[in-house]
Amino acid sequence: MSRLQLQKQLVGLFLASSPSVWWSPTRRRLLSTRSLLAKRRNKKKRKMEKREDLRSILPYLPVVMRSSTLFWPSHVVEALKELARGPLHSHVDSGHILFTAIEDIRNSLSLSSNSLAPSTSLGYSLFFDELMTREESRKWFEEVVPALGSLLLRLPSLLEAHYENADKVLNVGAMIGTGLRMLDSQEAGIVFLSRELIAALLGCSLFCLFPDHDRYMKQLQIINFDQLFASLYEDYSQKQESKIRCIIHYFQRISSDMPKGVVSLERKVLPFEGDADLISYPNSNFWSTSAIPLCKFEVHTSGHIEDQSGEAVEVDFANKYLGGGALGRGCVQEEIRFMVSPELIAGMLFLTAMEENEAIDIVGVERFSSYTGYASSFRFSGDYVDERDVDNLGRRKTRIVAIDALCSPGMRQYREKFVLREINKAFCGFLYQFKYQKYQKILQENGWSSEQFDASTLTYMETSEEEISNHEFEKFQNNYQRMEQGNNIGVATGNWGCSAFGGDPELKAIIQWLAASQALRPFIAYYTFGLEALQNLDEVASWILSQRWTVGDLWNMLIEYSTKRSKGETTVGFLQWLLPSLYGHGARSFDGDG
């Protein structure tokens, strides 16, 4: 008998003769606890496999699932571990070698190199080996790449933790799933992602690890960074280099100090058919009969939307594919926003193209980069310290709404059908459904029509006690203040759907004002970017407010103008048509005659 066999036999005899030791109450409790924890883990794993949200997104993630566990294939684990050990172990110390390592990982994931843009490797080499300074390159490969290797190793566990905590009760009276999933067209829903998980997902984009074989058919944006780098080599420009520098700066920041908190990404839908719980897609009559007062209108002739310091939803002049050309050659308003706040890119992973009754709401992203210029003059200009506060859900108080305007609309933008399309798109983006529902509930509780309520909203400070009892007046004030509490968030916007999209800035300004007012936003901060066509916007808006027009009043005037414009009966802009006195003519009468 060997020594090992003898030891095992003696241990067995000891245990058999000492049940009081082995089966003590403490030991039994310990075994029971371990058994319970093991059962819970197995139950969670089984639950993970059955999750519809995970199953919907899994084909578009680089990790795999087996036996209800998410993991990297073993070859990928070894490659990421090598990267995490630094260039002395991985020998990854240049853009050329980095891309070779990326190709090896892609091969381990059975991702075809043919699916990447042809010049991707040359773009990585150009940026990291030639455009970076020697000191920048040293820090990148010695500090940032190893940190990204470690972060990607944690991706499976970050995803599992995400799904374990994904289902929450958001304080609206219903259970709402918040797990990462495919949010298809007409599927209203919200996803909450930790900022660390977003960083890991963006690391996968940098390493081009996302499967892309089915994304086009699914109406999804590109998500890997291959085209971003390939475009740099194929048609070099300083603006393309600056876009990449913004992204690289983000990775430098998060590799030294991982951000805390969460980001929410929501698909908002105005149903075409009636829904008892949601505001439906409005028709022209809805707008023409609206008695809601117009909100305050602030005009800013300089500055950027993202620089606004108040409480406002910031409008992303979006492509219907979220992000537009952010990961390609694009460099206008939406693309720039995605570069200076790269966490926005996470939405491109799972949010399919928007339809005309949809918008995308993103709350909680941080701005990391400063910049100058626009389009071809865009330049990365260094670090940006974002000092926005955090809300009670852990989101930075940066609220961005993506709404896509008509592209190259020409004269059709003046037809009522398309004016309606644009105003409903903006309304969908600006609408806070919960607040609107409270508004309707207050009407019902008081037995008021919307006309009575809105007139009171506009003039209640001037209403005498003889016209309304003290009790009713106090009840109205309390209800209105309760509705507004915590929701005094306006809209910061500008020339949406103009410039590259070709829309009429005067038309778009009025459309957004109407939509913001109808959505019960307290103000709209409008950035004209110095556009000459809007030089009288402030005066016209002030005049309209002095007339105490409602949403319906201004809508009817806009439709009258648009009809004349589409028929060729006028060629002047809406502002001059409405208030010709600013242009040396008499003021237009309210009924639109003349």
Coordinates of C-alpha atoms in Angstrom, one line a residue:
M1 CA 0.0 0.0 0.0
S2 CA 1.4 3.4 -1.0
R3 CA 1.7 6.2 1.6
L4 CA -1.0 8.2 -0.2
Q5 CA -3.5 5.3 0.0
L6 CA -2.6 4.8 3.7
Q7 CA -3.3 8.5 4.4
K8 CA -6.7 8.4 2.7
Q9 CA -7.6 5.2 4.7
L10 CA -6.6 6.8 8.0
V11 CA -8.6 10.0 7.3
G12 CA -11.6 7.9 6.4
L13 CA -11.4 5.9 9.7
F14 CA -11.0 9.2 11.6
L15 CA -14.1 10.7 10.0
A16 CA -16.1 7.5 10.5
S17 CA -15.2 7.3 14.2
S18 CA -15.7 11.0 14.9
P19 CA -19.2 12.0 13.7
S20 CA -19.5 14.6 16.4
V21 CA -16.5 16.4 14.8
W22 CA -17.5 16.1 11.2
W23 CA -21.3 16.6 11.7
S24 CA -21.2 19.3 14.3
P25 CA -24.0 21.9 14.1
T26 CA -21.5 24.5 12.9
R27 CA -20.3 22.2 10.1
R28 CA -23.9 21.3 9.1
R29 CA -24.8 25.0 8.9
L30 CA -21.7 25.6 6.8
L31 CA -22.6 22.8 4.4
S32 CA -26.2 24.0 4.3
T33 CA -25.1 27.5 3.4
R34 CA -22.7 26.3 0.8
S35 CA -25.4 24.1 -0.7
L36 CA -27.9 27.0 -0.7
L37 CA -25.4 29.3 -2.4
A38 CA -24.6 26.7 -5.0
K39 CA -28.3 26.2 -5.7
R40 CA -28.8 30.0 -6.1
R41 CA -25.8 30.2 -8.5
N42 CA -27.2 27.4 -10.6
K43 CA -30.6 28.9 -10.5
K44 CA -29.1 32.3 -11.7
K45 CA -27.2 30.5 -14.4
R46 CA -30.3 28.7 -15.6
K47 CA -32.2 32.0 -15.4
M48 CA -29.5 33.7 -17.5
E49 CA -29.9 31.2 -20.3
K50 CA -33.7 31.8 -20.4
R51 CA -33.4 35.6 -20.5
E52 CA -35.0 37.0 -23.6
D53 CA -33.1 40.2 -23.4
L54 CA -29.7 38.4 -23.4
R55 CA -30.8 36.0 -26.1
S56 CA -31.8 38.9 -28.4
I57 CA -28.4 40.6 -28.1
L58 CA -26.1 37.6 -27.8
P59 CA -25.6 37.1 -31.5
Y60 CA -24.2 40.6 -31.7
L61 CA -21.8 40.3 -28.8
P62 CA -18.2 38.8 -29.1
V63 CA -18.6 36.5 -26.0
V64 CA -20.2 33.1 -26.0
M65 CA -22.6 31.3 -23.7
R66 CA -22.4 27.7 -22.6
S67 CA -24.0 26.0 -19.7
S68 CA -25.6 29.3 -18.8
T69 CA -22.2 31.0 -18.4
L70 CA -20.8 33.8 -20.5
F71 CA -17.1 33.5 -21.4
W72 CA -14.3 34.2 -23.8
P73 CA -12.9 31.3 -25.8
S74 CA -9.6 30.1 -24.2
H75 CA -7.4 31.5 -27.0
V76 CA -9.0 34.9 -26.5
V77 CA -8.4 34.7 -22.8
E78 CA -4.7 34.0 -23.3
A79 CA -4.4 36.8 -25.8
L80 CA -6.0 39.3 -23.5
K81 CA -3.9 38.2 -20.6
E82 CA -0.8 38.8 -22.7
L83 CA -2.0 42.3 -23.6
A84 CA -2.8 42.9 -19.9
R85 CA 0.8 42.0 -18.9
G86 CA 2.2 44.9 -21.0
P87 CA 4.5 45.2 -24.0
L88 CA 7.4 43.3 -22.3
H89 CA 5.3 40.2 -22.4
S90 CA 2.9 40.8 -25.3
H91 CA 5.5 42.6 -27.6
V92 CA 2.6 44.9 -28.6
D93 CA 4.4 48.2 -28.9
S94 CA 3.3 49.6 -32.2
G95 CA 0.1 50.1 -34.3
H96 CA 1.2 47.4 -36.7
I97 CA 1.7 44.8 -34.0
L98 CA -1.5 45.9 -32.2
F99 CA -3.5 45.2 -35.2
T100 CA -1.8 41.8 -35.7
A101 CA -2.8 41.0 -32.1
I102 CA -6.4 42.1 -32.9
E103 CA -6.5 39.9 -36.0
D104 CA -5.4 36.9 -33.9
I105 CA -8.2 37.5 -31.4
R106 CA -10.7 37.9 -34.3
N107 CA -9.5 34.6 -35.7
S108 CA -10.1 32.9 -32.3
L109 CA -13.7 34.3 -32.5
S110 CA -14.1 33.0 -36.0
L111 CA -14.5 36.5 -37.3
S112 CA -13.5 37.0 -41.0
S113 CA -10.8 39.5 -41.8
N114 CA -12.7 40.2 -45.0
S115 CA -15.5 41.9 -43.1
L116 CA -13.2 44.7 -42.0
A117 CA -12.5 47.8 -44.2
P118 CA -9.5 47.0 -46.5
S119 CA -7.2 49.7 -45.1
T120 CA -7.9 49.1 -41.4
S121 CA -4.4 47.8 -40.5
L122 CA -2.8 50.7 -42.4
G123 CA -5.0 53.2 -40.5
Y124 CA -3.9 51.7 -37.1
S125 CA -0.3 51.8 -38.2
L126 CA -0.6 55.4 -39.4
F127 CA -2.2 56.7 -36.2
F128 CA -0.2 54.9 -33.5
D129 CA 3.2 54.8 -35.3
E130 CA 3.3 58.1 -37.1
L131 CA 0.7 60.6 -35.9
M132 CA 1.2 59.9 -32.2
T133 CA 4.3 61.4 -30.6
R134 CA 6.9 59.0 -29.2
E135 CA 5.8 59.8 -25.6
E136 CA 2.1 59.4 -26.4
S137 CA 2.8 56.1 -28.1
R138 CA 4.9 54.9 -25.1
K139 CA 2.1 55.7 -22.6
W140 CA -0.5 54.1 -24.9
F141 CA 1.2 50.8 -25.2
E142 CA 2.6 50.6 -21.7
E143 CA -0.4 51.9 -19.8
V144 CA -3.6 52.0 -21.8
V145 CA -3.5 48.8 -23.9
P146 CA -2.7 46.6 -20.8
A147 CA -5.6 48.3 -18.9
L148 CA -7.9 47.6 -21.9
G149 CA -6.7 44.0 -21.9
S150 CA -7.7 43.6 -18.3
L151 CA -11.0 45.4 -18.9
L152 CA -12.0 43.1 -21.7
L153 CA -11.1 40.0 -19.6
R154 CA -13.8 41.2 -17.2
L155 CA -16.4 41.7 -19.9
P156 CA -18.2 38.3 -19.3
S157 CA -18.4 38.9 -15.6
L158 CA -19.5 42.5 -16.2
L159 CA -22.3 41.3 -18.4
E160 CA -23.4 38.6 -15.9
A161 CA -23.5 41.2 -13.1
H162 CA -25.5 43.5 -15.4
Y163 CA -28.2 40.9 -16.1
E164 CA -28.4 39.8 -12.4
N165 CA -29.3 43.4 -11.6
A166 CA -31.1 44.4 -14.8
D167 CA -34.7 44.2 -13.7
K168 CA -35.8 47.2 -11.5
V169 CA -38.9 49.0 -10.6
L170 CA -38.5 52.5 -11.9
N171 CA -40.8 54.7 -9.9
V172 CA -43.6 54.8 -12.4
G173 CA -45.8 52.0 -11.0
A174 CA -44.8 49.1 -13.2
M175 CA -42.0 46.6 -13.6
I176 CA -39.7 47.7 -16.4
G177 CA -36.9 45.5 -17.7
T178 CA -33.6 47.4 -18.1
G179 CA -31.3 44.7 -19.4
L180 CA -29.1 45.1 -22.5
R181 CA -31.1 43.8 -25.4
M182 CA -32.0 44.5 -29.0
L183 CA -34.4 47.5 -29.0
D184 CA -36.1 47.1 -32.4
S185 CA -38.2 49.6 -34.2
Q186 CA -41.6 50.2 -32.6
E187 CA -40.4 48.6 -29.4
A188 CA -40.4 51.2 -26.7
G189 CA -38.0 50.4 -23.9
I190 CA -35.1 51.5 -21.8
V191 CA -31.6 50.0 -21.1
F192 CA -29.4 50.9 -18.1
L193 CA -25.7 50.2 -18.6
S194 CA -22.9 50.7 -16.0
R195 CA -20.3 53.1 -17.4
E196 CA -17.7 50.3 -16.8
L197 CA -19.6 48.0 -19.0
I198 CA -19.9 50.7 -21.6
A199 CA -16.1 51.1 -21.4
A200 CA -15.6 47.4 -22.0
L201 CA -18.0 47.4 -25.0
L202 CA -16.1 50.3 -26.5
G203 CA -12.9 48.4 -26.0
C204 CA -14.4 45.7 -28.1
S205 CA -15.2 48.3 -30.8
L206 CA -11.5 49.5 -30.7
F207 CA -10.3 45.9 -31.1
C208 CA -13.0 45.3 -33.8
L209 CA -14.4 42.2 -31.9
F210 CA -18.1 42.6 -32.6
P211 CA -19.7 40.2 -35.1
D212 CA -21.0 42.3 -38.1
H213 CA -22.5 39.7 -40.5
D214 CA -26.1 40.5 -39.8
R215 CA -26.1 44.1 -38.7
Y216 CA -27.0 45.7 -42.0
M217 CA -30.0 43.4 -42.4
K218 CA -31.1 44.3 -38.9
Q219 CA -30.9 48.1 -39.7
L220 CA -28.1 48.5 -37.1
Q221 CA -25.2 50.9 -37.3
I222 CA -21.6 49.7 -37.7
I223 CA -20.0 49.3 -34.2
N224 CA -16.4 48.3 -34.8
F225 CA -13.8 51.1 -35.4
D226 CA -12.3 49.7 -38.6
Q227 CA -13.9 52.3 -40.9
L228 CA -12.8 55.1 -38.5
F229 CA -9.2 54.1 -38.9
A230 CA -9.3 52.9 -42.5
S231 CA -10.7 56.4 -43.5
L232 CA -7.7 58.0 -41.9
Y233 CA -5.4 56.2 -44.2
E234 CA -7.5 56.2 -47.4
D235 CA -8.2 60.0 -47.3
Y236 CA -6.2 61.6 -44.5
S237 CA -7.6 64.8 -43.0
Q238 CA -7.0 66.6 -39.7
K239 CA -10.7 66.3 -38.7
Q240 CA -10.5 62.5 -39.1
E241 CA -7.3 62.4 -37.0
S242 CA -9.0 64.6 -34.4
K243 CA -12.0 62.3 -34.2
I244 CA -9.7 59.4 -33.4
R245 CA -7.8 61.5 -30.9
C246 CA -11.1 62.1 -29.0
I247 CA -11.7 58.4 -28.8
I248 CA -8.1 57.7 -27.7
H249 CA -8.3 60.4 -25.1
Y250 CA -11.5 58.7 -23.7
F251 CA -9.6 55.4 -23.3
Q252 CA -6.7 57.2 -21.7
R253 CA -9.0 58.7 -19.2
I254 CA -11.0 55.6 -18.3
S255 CA -7.8 53.4 -18.1
S256 CA -6.5 55.5 -15.2
D257 CA -9.8 56.3 -13.5
M258 CA -12.8 54.1 -14.3
P259 CA -16.0 56.2 -14.2
K260 CA -18.8 55.3 -11.8
G261 CA -22.5 55.5 -12.4
V262 CA -24.9 54.4 -15.2
V263 CA -26.2 55.6 -18.5
S264 CA -29.8 55.0 -19.7
L265 CA -30.7 54.6 -23.4
E266 CA -34.3 54.7 -24.3
R267 CA -36.3 54.2 -27.5
K268 CA -39.4 56.4 -27.3
V269 CA -42.4 55.6 -29.5
L270 CA -45.6 57.5 -30.3
P271 CA -47.9 54.6 -31.3
F272 CA -49.7 55.0 -34.6
E273 CA -52.7 53.3 -33.1
G274 CA -54.5 54.3 -29.9
D275 CA -52.9 53.2 -26.6
A276 CA -54.6 53.8 -23.3
D277 CA -51.3 54.2 -21.5
L278 CA -49.4 56.3 -24.1
I279 CA -49.8 59.5 -26.1
S280 CA -50.6 58.4 -29.7
Y281 CA -49.1 59.9 -32.9
P282 CA -51.0 63.2 -33.3
N283 CA -52.8 64.3 -36.4
S284 CA -53.2 67.8 -37.8
N285 CA -56.4 68.4 -35.8
F286 CA -54.6 67.7 -32.6
W287 CA -52.2 70.5 -33.4
S288 CA -54.7 73.0 -34.8
T289 CA -56.9 72.8 -31.8
S290 CA -54.3 72.7 -29.0
A291 CA -54.9 75.4 -26.4
I292 CA -51.5 74.9 -24.6
P293 CA -49.6 78.2 -24.3
L294 CA -46.3 78.7 -26.0
C295 CA -43.3 78.2 -23.7
K296 CA -40.5 80.8 -23.2
F297 CA -38.2 81.1 -26.2
E298 CA -34.5 82.1 -25.6
V299 CA -32.3 82.9 -28.5
H300 CA -28.5 82.4 -28.4
T301 CA -26.5 83.7 -31.3
S302 CA -23.2 82.1 -30.2
G303 CA -22.1 79.0 -28.2
H304 CA -22.9 75.3 -28.5
I305 CA -25.8 73.3 -27.4
E306 CA -23.6 71.1 -25.2
D307 CA -22.3 74.1 -23.4
Q308 CA -25.7 75.1 -22.0
S309 CA -25.5 75.3 -18.2
G310 CA -29.2 75.0 -17.4
E311 CA -31.5 72.1 -17.0
A312 CA -32.3 71.2 -20.6
V313 CA -32.6 68.3 -22.9
E314 CA -29.9 68.7 -25.6
V315 CA -31.0 67.8 -29.1
D316 CA -28.9 65.5 -31.2
F317 CA -29.5 66.4 -34.9
A318 CA -29.5 62.7 -35.6
N319 CA -29.4 60.4 -38.6
K320 CA -32.1 57.8 -38.5
Y321 CA -29.2 55.4 -37.8
L322 CA -28.0 56.6 -34.4
G323 CA -24.6 58.2 -34.6
G324 CA -24.7 58.9 -38.3
G325 CA -21.2 58.9 -39.7
A326 CA -19.5 59.0 -36.3
L327 CA -17.5 55.8 -37.0
G328 CA -16.9 56.8 -40.6
R329 CA -16.0 60.1 -42.2
G330 CA -18.9 62.2 -40.8
C331 CA -18.1 65.3 -38.7
V332 CA -21.1 67.5 -38.2
Q333 CA -23.2 68.1 -35.1
E334 CA -24.2 64.5 -34.2
E335 CA -20.8 63.0 -35.1
I336 CA -18.9 65.6 -33.1
R337 CA -21.2 65.0 -30.1
F338 CA -20.4 61.3 -30.3
M339 CA -16.7 61.9 -30.4
V340 CA -16.5 64.2 -27.4
S341 CA -18.9 61.9 -25.4
P342 CA -17.9 58.5 -26.7
E343 CA -20.3 56.7 -24.3
L344 CA -23.0 57.6 -26.8
I345 CA -21.5 55.1 -29.2
A346 CA -22.8 52.2 -26.9
G347 CA -26.3 52.9 -28.3
M348 CA -25.2 52.1 -31.8
L349 CA -24.8 48.5 -30.7
F350 CA -28.4 47.7 -30.1
L351 CA -30.7 50.5 -31.2
T352 CA -32.0 49.9 -34.7
A353 CA -32.9 52.7 -37.2
M354 CA -35.6 55.1 -36.1
E355 CA -39.0 55.4 -37.8
E356 CA -40.9 58.6 -38.1
N357 CA -42.7 58.1 -34.8
E358 CA -39.6 57.3 -32.7
A359 CA -36.8 59.1 -30.9
I360 CA -33.9 58.0 -28.7
D361 CA -33.2 59.4 -25.3
I362 CA -29.8 59.1 -23.6
V363 CA -29.1 60.2 -20.1
G364 CA -25.9 60.1 -18.1
V365 CA -23.0 60.3 -20.6
E366 CA -19.8 62.3 -19.7
R367 CA -18.0 64.7 -22.0
F368 CA -14.3 63.9 -22.1
S369 CA -12.9 66.2 -24.9
S370 CA -12.7 69.8 -25.8
Y371 CA -12.8 70.8 -29.5
T372 CA -12.8 73.7 -31.9
G373 CA -14.3 74.0 -35.4
Y374 CA -17.0 72.1 -37.3
A375 CA -17.0 69.7 -40.2
S376 CA -13.6 70.0 -42.0
S377 CA -12.3 72.5 -39.4
F378 CA -13.1 70.2 -36.4
R379 CA -10.0 69.8 -34.1
F380 CA -9.5 68.0 -30.8
S381 CA -8.2 70.6 -28.4
G382 CA -7.5 68.6 -25.2
D383 CA -9.2 67.4 -22.0
Y384 CA -12.6 68.5 -20.8
V385 CA -13.7 68.3 -17.2
D386 CA -17.4 67.6 -17.0
E387 CA -18.8 68.9 -13.8
R388 CA -22.5 68.0 -14.3
D389 CA -24.2 66.6 -11.2
V390 CA -25.5 63.1 -10.9
D391 CA -29.2 62.2 -10.4
N392 CA -30.7 59.7 -7.9
L393 CA -30.3 56.9 -10.4
G394 CA -26.6 57.4 -10.7
R395 CA -26.8 59.2 -14.1
R396 CA -24.9 62.3 -14.9
K397 CA -27.4 65.1 -15.6
T398 CA -26.7 65.3 -19.3
R399 CA -29.9 64.5 -21.2
I400 CA -29.6 64.0 -25.0
V401 CA -32.4 63.3 -27.4
A402 CA -31.7 62.0 -30.9
I403 CA -34.3 63.0 -33.5
D404 CA -33.8 62.6 -37.2
A405 CA -35.1 65.2 -39.6
L406 CA -36.1 64.9 -43.2
C407 CA -33.0 64.6 -45.5
S408 CA -32.8 66.9 -48.5
P409 CA -36.5 67.8 -48.2
G410 CA -36.6 70.6 -50.8
M411 CA -40.0 72.0 -51.4
R412 CA -41.8 69.0 -50.0
Q413 CA -40.9 70.2 -46.5
Y414 CA -43.7 72.8 -46.8
R415 CA -46.4 70.3 -47.5
E416 CA -48.6 69.7 -44.4
K417 CA -47.9 66.0 -44.4
F418 CA -44.2 66.6 -43.9
V419 CA -44.6 69.5 -41.5
L420 CA -46.7 67.1 -39.4
R421 CA -43.9 64.5 -39.7
E422 CA -41.3 66.9 -38.4
I423 CA -43.4 68.3 -35.5
N424 CA -44.4 64.8 -34.4
K425 CA -40.7 63.7 -34.5
A426 CA -39.7 66.6 -32.3
F427 CA -42.7 66.1 -30.0
C428 CA -41.8 62.4 -29.5
G429 CA -38.3 63.5 -28.5
F430 CA -39.4 66.3 -26.2
L431 CA -42.3 64.5 -24.6
Y432 CA -42.0 63.2 -21.1
Q433 CA -44.9 60.7 -21.0
F434 CA -45.2 60.5 -17.2
K435 CA -45.5 64.2 -16.9
Y436 CA -48.1 64.4 -19.7
Q437 CA -50.1 61.7 -18.0
K438 CA -50.1 63.6 -14.7
Y439 CA -51.2 66.7 -16.7
Q440 CA -54.2 64.8 -18.1
K441 CA -55.0 63.3 -14.7
I442 CA -55.2 66.8 -13.2
L443 CA -57.6 67.9 -15.9
Q444 CA -59.8 64.9 -15.0
E445 CA -59.6 65.4 -11.3
N446 CA -60.8 69.0 -11.7
G447 CA -63.3 68.4 -14.4
W448 CA -61.6 70.9 -16.7
S449 CA -61.2 70.8 -20.4
S450 CA -57.7 71.4 -21.8
E451 CA -58.8 74.9 -22.9
Q452 CA -59.9 75.8 -19.3
F453 CA -56.8 74.4 -17.8
D454 CA -54.4 76.0 -20.2
A455 CA -56.0 79.4 -20.0
S456 CA -55.6 79.1 -16.2
T457 CA -52.0 78.0 -16.6
L458 CA -51.3 81.2 -18.6
T459 CA -53.2 83.7 -16.5
Y460 CA -53.9 82.3 -13.1
M461 CA -51.6 84.9 -11.5
E462 CA -54.0 87.5 -12.8
T463 CA -57.2 85.7 -11.9
S464 CA -59.3 87.4 -9.2
E465 CA -60.8 85.6 -6.2
E466 CA -64.3 86.5 -7.5
E467 CA -63.7 84.5 -10.7
I468 CA -62.6 81.3 -8.9
S469 CA -63.0 80.2 -5.3
N470 CA -60.1 80.2 -2.9
H471 CA -60.4 76.4 -2.5
E472 CA -60.4 75.7 -6.2
F473 CA -57.5 78.2 -6.8
E474 CA -55.4 76.7 -4.1
K475 CA -56.1 73.2 -5.4
F476 CA -55.1 74.3 -8.9
Q477 CA -51.8 75.8 -7.7
N478 CA -50.9 72.8 -5.7
N479 CA -51.7 70.4 -8.5
Y480 CA -49.8 72.4 -11.1
Q481 CA -46.7 72.8 -8.8
R482 CA -46.8 69.0 -8.1
M483 CA -46.8 68.3 -11.8
E484 CA -43.9 70.6 -12.4
Q485 CA -41.8 69.5 -9.4
G486 CA -38.5 68.0 -10.6
N487 CA -39.5 68.3 -14.3
N488 CA -38.6 71.9 -15.1
I489 CA -36.3 70.7 -17.8
G490 CA -36.4 72.7 -21.0
V491 CA -35.0 72.0 -24.5
A492 CA -31.6 73.2 -25.9
T493 CA -31.5 73.0 -29.6
G494 CA -30.6 74.8 -32.8
N495 CA -30.8 74.4 -36.6
W496 CA -32.1 70.8 -36.5
G497 CA -32.4 69.3 -40.0
C498 CA -30.7 72.2 -41.7
S499 CA -27.1 72.5 -42.9
A500 CA -26.1 69.0 -44.2
F501 CA -29.8 67.9 -44.2
G502 CA -31.0 70.9 -46.2
G503 CA -34.0 72.0 -44.2
D504 CA -35.4 75.5 -43.8
P505 CA -34.1 76.9 -40.5
E506 CA -37.1 79.3 -39.9
L507 CA -39.5 76.4 -40.4
K508 CA -37.5 74.1 -38.1
A509 CA -37.2 76.7 -35.4
I510 CA -41.0 77.2 -35.2
I511 CA -41.7 73.5 -35.4
Q512 CA -39.4 72.8 -32.4
W513 CA -41.0 75.6 -30.4
L514 CA -44.4 74.2 -31.0
A515 CA -43.3 70.6 -30.1
A516 CA -41.5 71.8 -26.9
S517 CA -44.6 73.8 -25.8
Q518 CA -47.0 70.9 -26.4
A519 CA -44.6 68.6 -24.5
L520 CA -45.0 71.0 -21.5
R521 CA -41.4 72.0 -21.6
P522 CA -40.9 75.3 -19.7
F523 CA -38.5 76.9 -22.2
I524 CA -36.6 76.3 -25.4
A525 CA -33.0 77.6 -25.7
Y526 CA -32.3 78.1 -29.4
Y527 CA -28.7 78.3 -30.7
T528 CA -28.7 80.0 -34.1
F529 CA -24.9 79.5 -34.7
G530 CA -25.0 83.0 -36.1
L531 CA -27.2 82.0 -39.1
E532 CA -28.3 85.2 -41.0
A533 CA -31.7 83.8 -41.8
L534 CA -32.5 83.8 -38.0
Q535 CA -31.2 87.2 -37.2
N536 CA -34.7 88.4 -36.4
L537 CA -35.8 85.2 -34.6
D538 CA -35.6 86.8 -31.1
E539 CA -37.8 89.8 -32.1
V540 CA -40.4 87.6 -33.8
A541 CA -40.6 85.2 -30.9
S542 CA -41.0 88.1 -28.5
W543 CA -43.9 89.5 -30.6
I544 CA -45.6 86.1 -30.8
L545 CA -45.4 85.7 -27.0
S546 CA -46.8 89.2 -26.6
Q547 CA -49.9 88.1 -28.5
R548 CA -50.4 85.2 -26.1
W549 CA -50.9 82.7 -28.9
T550 CA -51.4 79.1 -28.1
V551 CA -49.8 76.1 -29.9
G552 CA -52.9 75.8 -32.1
D553 CA -52.7 79.5 -33.1
L554 CA -49.1 79.3 -34.2
W555 CA -49.6 76.0 -35.9
N556 CA -52.4 77.3 -38.0
M557 CA -50.3 80.3 -39.0
L558 CA -47.4 78.0 -39.9
I559 CA -49.7 75.8 -42.0
E560 CA -51.1 78.8 -43.8
Y561 CA -47.6 79.9 -44.6
S562 CA -46.4 76.5 -45.7
T563 CA -49.4 76.0 -48.0
K564 CA -48.7 79.3 -49.7
R565 CA -45.0 78.5 -49.9
S566 CA -45.6 75.0 -51.4
K567 CA -47.9 76.6 -54.0
G568 CA -45.4 79.2 -54.9
E569 CA -47.6 82.0 -53.7
T570 CA -44.8 83.4 -51.5
T571 CA -41.0 83.0 -51.5
V572 CA -40.1 84.9 -48.3
G573 CA -39.2 83.1 -45.1
F574 CA -41.7 82.5 -42.4
L575 CA -40.4 85.2 -40.1
Q576 CA -40.7 87.9 -42.7
W577 CA -44.1 86.6 -43.9
L578 CA -45.5 86.6 -40.3
L579 CA -44.0 90.0 -39.2
P580 CA -43.1 92.0 -42.3
S581 CA -42.8 95.1 -40.2
L582 CA -39.3 93.9 -39.2
Y583 CA -38.4 94.0 -42.8
G584 CA -40.0 97.4 -43.6
H585 CA -43.6 96.3 -44.2
G586 CA -46.8 96.3 -42.1
A587 CA -47.5 93.7 -39.5
R588 CA -49.6 90.7 -40.5
S589 CA -53.1 90.4 -39.0
F590 CA -53.8 87.4 -36.8
D591 CA -56.2 85.8 -39.3
G592 CA -53.4 85.7 -41.9
D593 CA -55.1 87.9 -44.5
G594 CA -52.9 89.5 -47.1

